[in-house]
Amino acid sequence: DTEVTQTPKHLVMGMTNKKSLKCEQHMGHRAMYWYKQKAKKPPELMFVYSYEKLSINESVPSRFSPECPNSSLLNLHLHALQPEDSALYLCASSHPQTGYGYTFGSGTRLTVV
Amino acid sequence: AQTVTQSQPEMSVQEAETVTLSCTYDTSENNYYLFWYKQPPSRQMILVIRQEAYKQQNATENRFSVNFQKAAKSFSLKISDSQLGDTAMYFCAFMKHYSGGGADGLTFGKGTHLIIQP
């Protein structure tokens, strides 16, 4: 299995809703990442987990809350989002130190209304 | 902090031609990795090629090859015999080697939109 699977593929949520994005990989990678990508822009790093511990938080607002329950799963909990948070959210995984096998999921297209 | 610069916002070539996308980067790190990713309209990020900075030999993957010049901090991508399916946004990215138990994210350039004309 050489894939990173993200669910859901599309999500529309209101500003008062609580929702979660899910990411799963079975490649044995011990680093997992969340990126945010706006249209016609490069992905921007949000969070890095290494060996199930949060190692990087790129000053992301607290309305985004990551969670890594085990070495295969990564969640992103969303609460009280703003319309400007609408974007493609990409999950990725890799070998931690070397970035070997750095693989992205197909993303969740989030719309906040 | 690292920066990655892609100076060509858009390029267009005929099918079967060879095209080179440029990328320069700035870092004080000595041990790092460089990547080229392709993002077609589906927005799936697809790894094209990966280069380890400590390796002098340029990486190749079928029709894709890089020209890695460490001293010049340059990392260009050459696509030979270009095909219609190569039409996509191409991102150059940098990742520093993380000692110990940590990991680093990718720093991306702004991208080059490559169009292959029939």
mmCIF file of C-alpha atoms in Angstrom:
data_model
loop_
_atom_site.group_PDB
_atom_site.id
_atom_site.type_symbol
_atom_site.label_atom_id
_atom_site.label_comp_id
_atom_site.label_asym_id
_atom_site.label_seq_id
_atom_site.Cartn_x
_atom_site.Cartn_y
_atom_site.Cartn_z
ATOM 1 C CA ASP A 1 0.000 0.000 0.000
ATOM 2 C CA THR A 2 1.662 3.230 -1.185
ATOM 3 C CA GLU A 3 -1.224 5.598 -0.613
ATOM 4 C CA VAL A 4 -2.294 8.292 1.775
ATOM 5 C CA THR A 5 -6.071 8.237 2.095
ATOM 6 C CA GLN A 6 -8.000 11.342 3.091
ATOM 7 C CA THR A 7 -11.671 11.567 3.981
ATOM 8 C CA PRO A 8 -13.965 13.230 3.226
ATOM 9 C CA LYS A 9 -13.025 14.438 -0.253
ATOM 10 C CA HIS A 10 -15.374 17.403 -0.017
ATOM 11 C CA LEU A 11 -16.781 19.175 3.040
ATOM 12 C CA VAL A 12 -19.107 22.136 3.396
ATOM 13 C CA MET A 13 -19.521 23.446 6.913
ATOM 14 C CA GLY A 14 -21.057 26.419 8.673
ATOM 15 C CA MET A 15 -19.038 28.733 10.867
ATOM 16 C CA THR A 16 -20.572 27.238 14.032
ATOM 17 C CA ASN A 17 -20.046 23.604 13.059
ATOM 18 C CA LYS A 18 -17.500 21.129 14.350
ATOM 19 C CA LYS A 19 -16.057 18.686 11.855
ATOM 20 C CA SER A 20 -12.991 16.491 11.450
ATOM 21 C CA LEU A 21 -10.717 15.579 8.569
ATOM 22 C CA LYS A 22 -9.141 12.146 8.560
ATOM 23 C CA CYS A 23 -5.882 10.898 7.046
ATOM 24 C CA GLU A 24 -4.581 7.326 6.989
ATOM 25 C CA GLN A 25 -1.433 5.625 5.692
ATOM 26 C CA HIS A 26 -0.055 2.113 5.963
ATOM 27 C CA MET A 27 3.440 2.650 4.592
ATOM 28 C CA GLY A 28 5.075 2.597 8.023
ATOM 29 C CA HIS A 29 5.916 6.290 7.795
ATOM 30 C CA ARG A 30 6.511 7.860 11.188
ATOM 31 C CA ALA A 31 6.091 11.490 10.081
ATOM 32 C CA MET A 32 2.725 12.899 9.064
ATOM 33 C CA TYR A 33 1.834 16.411 7.961
ATOM 34 C CA TRP A 34 -1.076 18.773 7.353
ATOM 35 C CA TYR A 35 -0.848 21.413 4.643
ATOM 36 C CA LYS A 36 -3.315 24.074 3.511
ATOM 37 C CA GLN A 37 -3.465 25.079 -0.145
ATOM 38 C CA LYS A 38 -5.363 27.992 -1.612
ATOM 39 C CA ALA A 39 -6.115 28.114 -5.331
ATOM 40 C CA LYS A 40 -3.096 28.892 -7.533
ATOM 41 C CA LYS A 41 -0.777 28.933 -4.498
ATOM 42 C CA PRO A 42 1.731 26.393 -3.158
ATOM 43 C CA PRO A 43 0.845 24.258 -0.140
ATOM 44 C CA GLU A 44 1.592 25.853 3.240
ATOM 45 C CA LEU A 45 2.710 23.720 6.162
ATOM 46 C CA MET A 46 0.377 23.684 9.166
ATOM 47 C CA PHE A 47 1.475 20.819 11.453
ATOM 48 C CA VAL A 48 4.118 18.101 11.617
ATOM 49 C CA TYR A 49 3.852 14.945 13.692
ATOM 50 C CA SER A 50 6.923 12.797 14.189
ATOM 51 C CA TYR A 51 6.618 9.456 16.009
ATOM 52 C CA GLU A 52 3.084 10.478 17.000
ATOM 53 C CA LYS A 53 4.264 13.649 18.726
ATOM 54 C CA LEU A 54 3.519 17.161 17.497
ATOM 55 C CA SER A 55 6.881 18.589 16.466
ATOM 56 C CA ILE A 56 5.911 21.648 14.418
ATOM 57 C CA ASN A 57 2.923 23.993 14.666
ATOM 58 C CA GLU A 58 3.278 26.817 12.180
ATOM 59 C CA SER A 59 1.355 29.324 14.327
ATOM 60 C CA VAL A 60 -1.952 27.888 13.194
ATOM 61 C CA PRO A 61 -5.103 29.378 14.834
ATOM 62 C CA SER A 62 -6.562 27.260 17.633
ATOM 63 C CA ARG A 63 -9.744 26.652 15.634
ATOM 64 C CA PHE A 64 -7.615 23.962 13.905
ATOM 65 C CA SER A 65 -6.719 21.140 16.295
ATOM 66 C CA PRO A 66 -4.572 18.228 15.103
ATOM 67 C CA GLU A 67 -4.515 14.768 16.617
ATOM 68 C CA CYS A 68 -2.376 11.703 15.939
ATOM 69 C CA PRO A 69 -4.049 8.708 17.646
ATOM 70 C CA ASN A 70 -1.522 6.177 16.285
ATOM 71 C CA SER A 71 1.255 5.850 13.731
ATOM 72 C CA SER A 72 -1.183 5.346 10.837
ATOM 73 C CA LEU A 73 -3.814 7.973 11.565
ATOM 74 C CA LEU A 74 -3.871 11.755 11.566
ATOM 75 C CA ASN A 75 -6.925 13.883 12.243
ATOM 76 C CA LEU A 76 -7.619 17.587 11.934
ATOM 77 C CA HIS A 77 -10.477 18.839 14.082
ATOM 78 C CA LEU A 78 -12.208 21.983 12.887
ATOM 79 C CA HIS A 79 -14.291 24.358 14.987
ATOM 80 C CA ALA A 80 -15.636 27.874 14.453
ATOM 81 C CA LEU A 81 -13.924 28.285 11.091
ATOM 82 C CA GLN A 82 -14.053 31.433 8.989
ATOM 83 C CA PRO A 83 -14.865 31.682 5.263
ATOM 84 C CA GLU A 84 -11.179 32.476 4.586
ATOM 85 C CA ASP A 85 -10.335 28.992 5.876
ATOM 86 C CA SER A 86 -11.911 27.548 2.728
ATOM 87 C CA ALA A 87 -9.098 25.703 0.941
ATOM 88 C CA LEU A 88 -7.729 22.310 -0.056
ATOM 89 C CA TYR A 89 -6.327 20.515 2.985
ATOM 90 C CA LEU A 90 -3.585 18.063 2.155
ATOM 91 C CA CYS A 91 -2.193 15.322 4.347
ATOM 92 C CA ALA A 92 1.214 13.773 3.693
ATOM 93 C CA SER A 93 3.496 11.183 5.225
ATOM 94 C CA SER A 94 7.191 10.313 4.969
ATOM 95 C CA HIS A 95 10.234 8.926 6.689
ATOM 96 C CA PRO A 96 10.878 11.548 9.407
ATOM 97 C CA GLN A 97 14.527 12.509 9.004
ATOM 98 C CA THR A 98 15.025 12.051 5.297
ATOM 99 C CA GLY A 99 11.640 12.745 3.741
ATOM 100 C CA TYR A 100 12.004 9.451 1.866
ATOM 101 C CA GLY A 101 8.718 8.430 0.277
ATOM 102 C CA TYR A 102 7.066 11.821 0.878
ATOM 103 C CA THR A 103 3.528 11.068 -0.303
ATOM 104 C CA PHE A 104 0.480 13.306 -0.395
ATOM 105 C CA GLY A 105 -3.160 12.357 -0.140
ATOM 106 C CA SER A 106 -5.667 13.667 -2.666
ATOM 107 C CA GLY A 107 -6.918 16.281 -0.205
ATOM 108 C CA THR A 108 -10.166 17.497 1.315
ATOM 109 C CA ARG A 109 -11.783 20.472 -0.401
ATOM 110 C CA LEU A 110 -13.257 22.498 2.450
ATOM 111 C CA THR A 111 -15.823 25.245 2.000
ATOM 112 C CA VAL A 112 -16.864 27.325 5.004
ATOM 113 C CA VAL A 113 -20.191 29.104 4.595
ATOM 114 C CA ALA B 1 14.663 29.882 7.231
ATOM 115 C CA GLN B 2 14.753 28.465 3.748
ATOM 116 C CA THR B 3 13.398 30.073 0.595
ATOM 117 C CA VAL B 4 12.650 28.494 -2.764
ATOM 118 C CA THR B 5 12.325 30.566 -5.932
ATOM 119 C CA GLN B 6 10.762 29.508 -9.210
ATOM 120 C CA SER B 7 11.189 32.385 -11.627
ATOM 121 C CA GLN B 8 8.988 31.062 -14.456
ATOM 122 C CA PRO B 9 5.272 31.443 -13.600
ATOM 123 C CA GLU B 10 4.227 29.785 -16.861
ATOM 124 C CA MET B 11 5.861 27.904 -19.741
ATOM 125 C CA SER B 12 4.441 26.456 -22.929
ATOM 126 C CA VAL B 13 6.121 23.964 -25.276
ATOM 127 C CA GLN B 14 5.114 21.653 -28.111
ATOM 128 C CA GLU B 15 4.562 17.976 -27.531
ATOM 129 C CA ALA B 16 7.769 15.898 -27.814
ATOM 130 C CA GLU B 17 10.015 18.891 -27.056
ATOM 131 C CA THR B 18 12.368 19.084 -24.108
ATOM 132 C CA VAL B 19 11.664 21.680 -21.422
ATOM 133 C CA THR B 20 13.640 22.825 -18.390
ATOM 134 C CA LEU B 21 12.043 24.339 -15.296
ATOM 135 C CA SER B 22 14.284 26.390 -13.040
ATOM 136 C CA CYS B 23 14.469 26.451 -9.261
ATOM 137 C CA THR B 24 16.873 28.169 -6.896
ATOM 138 C CA TYR B 25 16.916 28.008 -3.151
ATOM 139 C CA ASP B 26 18.583 29.663 -0.228
ATOM 140 C CA THR B 27 19.633 27.852 2.924
ATOM 141 C CA SER B 28 22.403 27.705 5.482
ATOM 142 C CA GLU B 29 21.844 23.963 5.940
ATOM 143 C CA ASN B 30 24.368 21.483 4.596
ATOM 144 C CA ASN B 31 22.210 18.376 4.738
ATOM 145 C CA TYR B 32 18.867 18.589 2.967
ATOM 146 C CA TYR B 33 16.605 17.155 0.289
ATOM 147 C CA LEU B 34 15.078 18.683 -2.800
ATOM 148 C CA PHE B 35 11.900 17.625 -4.571
ATOM 149 C CA TRP B 36 9.897 18.312 -7.681
ATOM 150 C CA TYR B 37 6.150 17.758 -7.432
ATOM 151 C CA LYS B 38 3.578 17.803 -10.202
ATOM 152 C CA GLN B 39 0.029 18.986 -9.507
ATOM 153 C CA PRO B 40 -2.430 18.432 -12.388
ATOM 154 C CA PRO B 41 -5.909 20.004 -12.412
ATOM 155 C CA SER B 42 -7.110 17.198 -10.100
ATOM 156 C CA ARG B 43 -4.816 18.870 -7.501
ATOM 157 C CA GLN B 44 -3.241 15.561 -6.512
ATOM 158 C CA MET B 45 0.400 16.240 -5.548
ATOM 159 C CA ILE B 46 2.573 13.705 -7.370
ATOM 160 C CA LEU B 47 6.250 13.254 -6.547
ATOM 161 C CA VAL B 48 8.303 13.561 -9.726
ATOM 162 C CA ILE B 49 11.836 13.325 -8.396
ATOM 163 C CA ARG B 50 13.822 13.589 -5.159
ATOM 164 C CA GLN B 51 17.478 14.585 -4.719
ATOM 165 C CA GLU B 52 19.668 14.140 -1.668
ATOM 166 C CA ALA B 53 22.025 17.090 -1.222
ATOM 167 C CA TYR B 54 24.980 14.929 -0.227
ATOM 168 C CA LYS B 55 24.792 13.023 -3.523
ATOM 169 C CA GLN B 56 26.643 14.629 -6.410
ATOM 170 C CA GLN B 57 24.940 12.414 -8.961
ATOM 171 C CA ASN B 58 21.824 13.968 -10.469
ATOM 172 C CA ALA B 59 18.589 12.043 -9.912
ATOM 173 C CA THR B 60 16.674 10.694 -12.908
ATOM 174 C CA GLU B 61 13.250 9.085 -13.282
ATOM 175 C CA ASN B 62 12.480 7.985 -16.836
ATOM 176 C CA ARG B 63 11.898 11.196 -18.864
ATOM 177 C CA PHE B 64 12.567 13.416 -15.853
ATOM 178 C CA SER B 65 16.032 14.457 -14.717
ATOM 179 C CA VAL B 66 17.495 17.191 -12.592
ATOM 180 C CA ASN B 67 20.549 19.389 -12.771
ATOM 181 C CA PHE B 68 21.596 19.845 -9.162
ATOM 182 C CA GLN B 69 24.258 22.486 -8.571
ATOM 183 C CA LYS B 70 24.817 22.611 -4.816
ATOM 184 C CA ALA B 71 27.287 25.492 -4.783
ATOM 185 C CA ALA B 72 24.969 27.601 -6.920
ATOM 186 C CA LYS B 73 21.897 26.395 -4.965
ATOM 187 C CA SER B 74 20.172 25.519 -8.178
ATOM 188 C CA PHE B 75 17.882 22.553 -8.871
ATOM 189 C CA SER B 76 16.363 22.544 -12.349
ATOM 190 C CA LEU B 77 14.029 19.898 -13.786
ATOM 191 C CA LYS B 78 14.367 18.672 -17.359
ATOM 192 C CA ILE B 79 11.455 16.910 -19.012
ATOM 193 C CA SER B 80 12.380 15.073 -22.205
ATOM 194 C CA ASP B 81 9.944 14.038 -24.946
ATOM 195 C CA SER B 82 7.172 16.036 -23.287
ATOM 196 C CA GLN B 83 3.669 14.577 -23.376
ATOM 197 C CA LEU B 84 0.193 16.122 -23.114
ATOM 198 C CA GLY B 85 -0.188 14.473 -19.710
ATOM 199 C CA ASP B 86 2.759 16.501 -18.424
ATOM 200 C CA THR B 87 0.548 19.608 -18.422
ATOM 201 C CA ALA B 88 0.377 20.624 -14.755
ATOM 202 C CA MET B 89 1.676 22.958 -12.086
ATOM 203 C CA TYR B 90 5.195 21.991 -11.039
ATOM 204 C CA PHE B 91 6.475 22.840 -7.573
ATOM 205 C CA CYS B 92 10.068 22.760 -6.401
ATOM 206 C CA ALA B 93 10.405 22.014 -2.665
ATOM 207 C CA PHE B 94 13.084 21.934 0.042
ATOM 208 C CA MET B 95 13.292 19.879 3.215
ATOM 209 C CA LYS B 96 16.120 20.038 5.717
ATOM 210 C CA HIS B 97 17.472 16.917 7.327
ATOM 211 C CA TYR B 98 16.185 16.654 10.860
ATOM 212 C CA SER B 99 18.480 14.991 13.373
ATOM 213 C CA GLY B 100 17.078 13.117 16.304
ATOM 214 C CA GLY B 101 13.394 12.299 16.374
ATOM 215 C CA GLY B 102 11.968 15.266 14.567
ATOM 216 C CA ALA B 103 10.776 15.920 11.057
ATOM 217 C CA ASP B 104 10.518 18.995 8.884
ATOM 218 C CA GLY B 105 7.887 20.068 6.412
ATOM 219 C CA LEU B 106 8.442 21.053 2.817
ATOM 220 C CA THR B 107 9.086 24.642 1.765
ATOM 221 C CA PHE B 108 7.639 25.161 -1.696
ATOM 222 C CA GLY B 109 8.355 27.589 -4.494
ATOM 223 C CA LYS B 110 5.420 29.429 -6.061
ATOM 224 C CA GLY B 111 5.217 26.965 -8.918
ATOM 225 C CA THR B 112 5.528 26.911 -12.699
ATOM 226 C CA HIS B 113 2.453 26.223 -14.798
ATOM 227 C CA LEU B 114 3.633 24.025 -17.665
ATOM 228 C CA ILE B 115 1.442 23.675 -20.729
ATOM 229 C CA ILE B 116 2.209 21.046 -23.362
ATOM 230 C CA GLN B 117 0.667 21.997 -26.711
ATOM 231 C CA PRO B 118 -0.390 19.275 -29.199
#
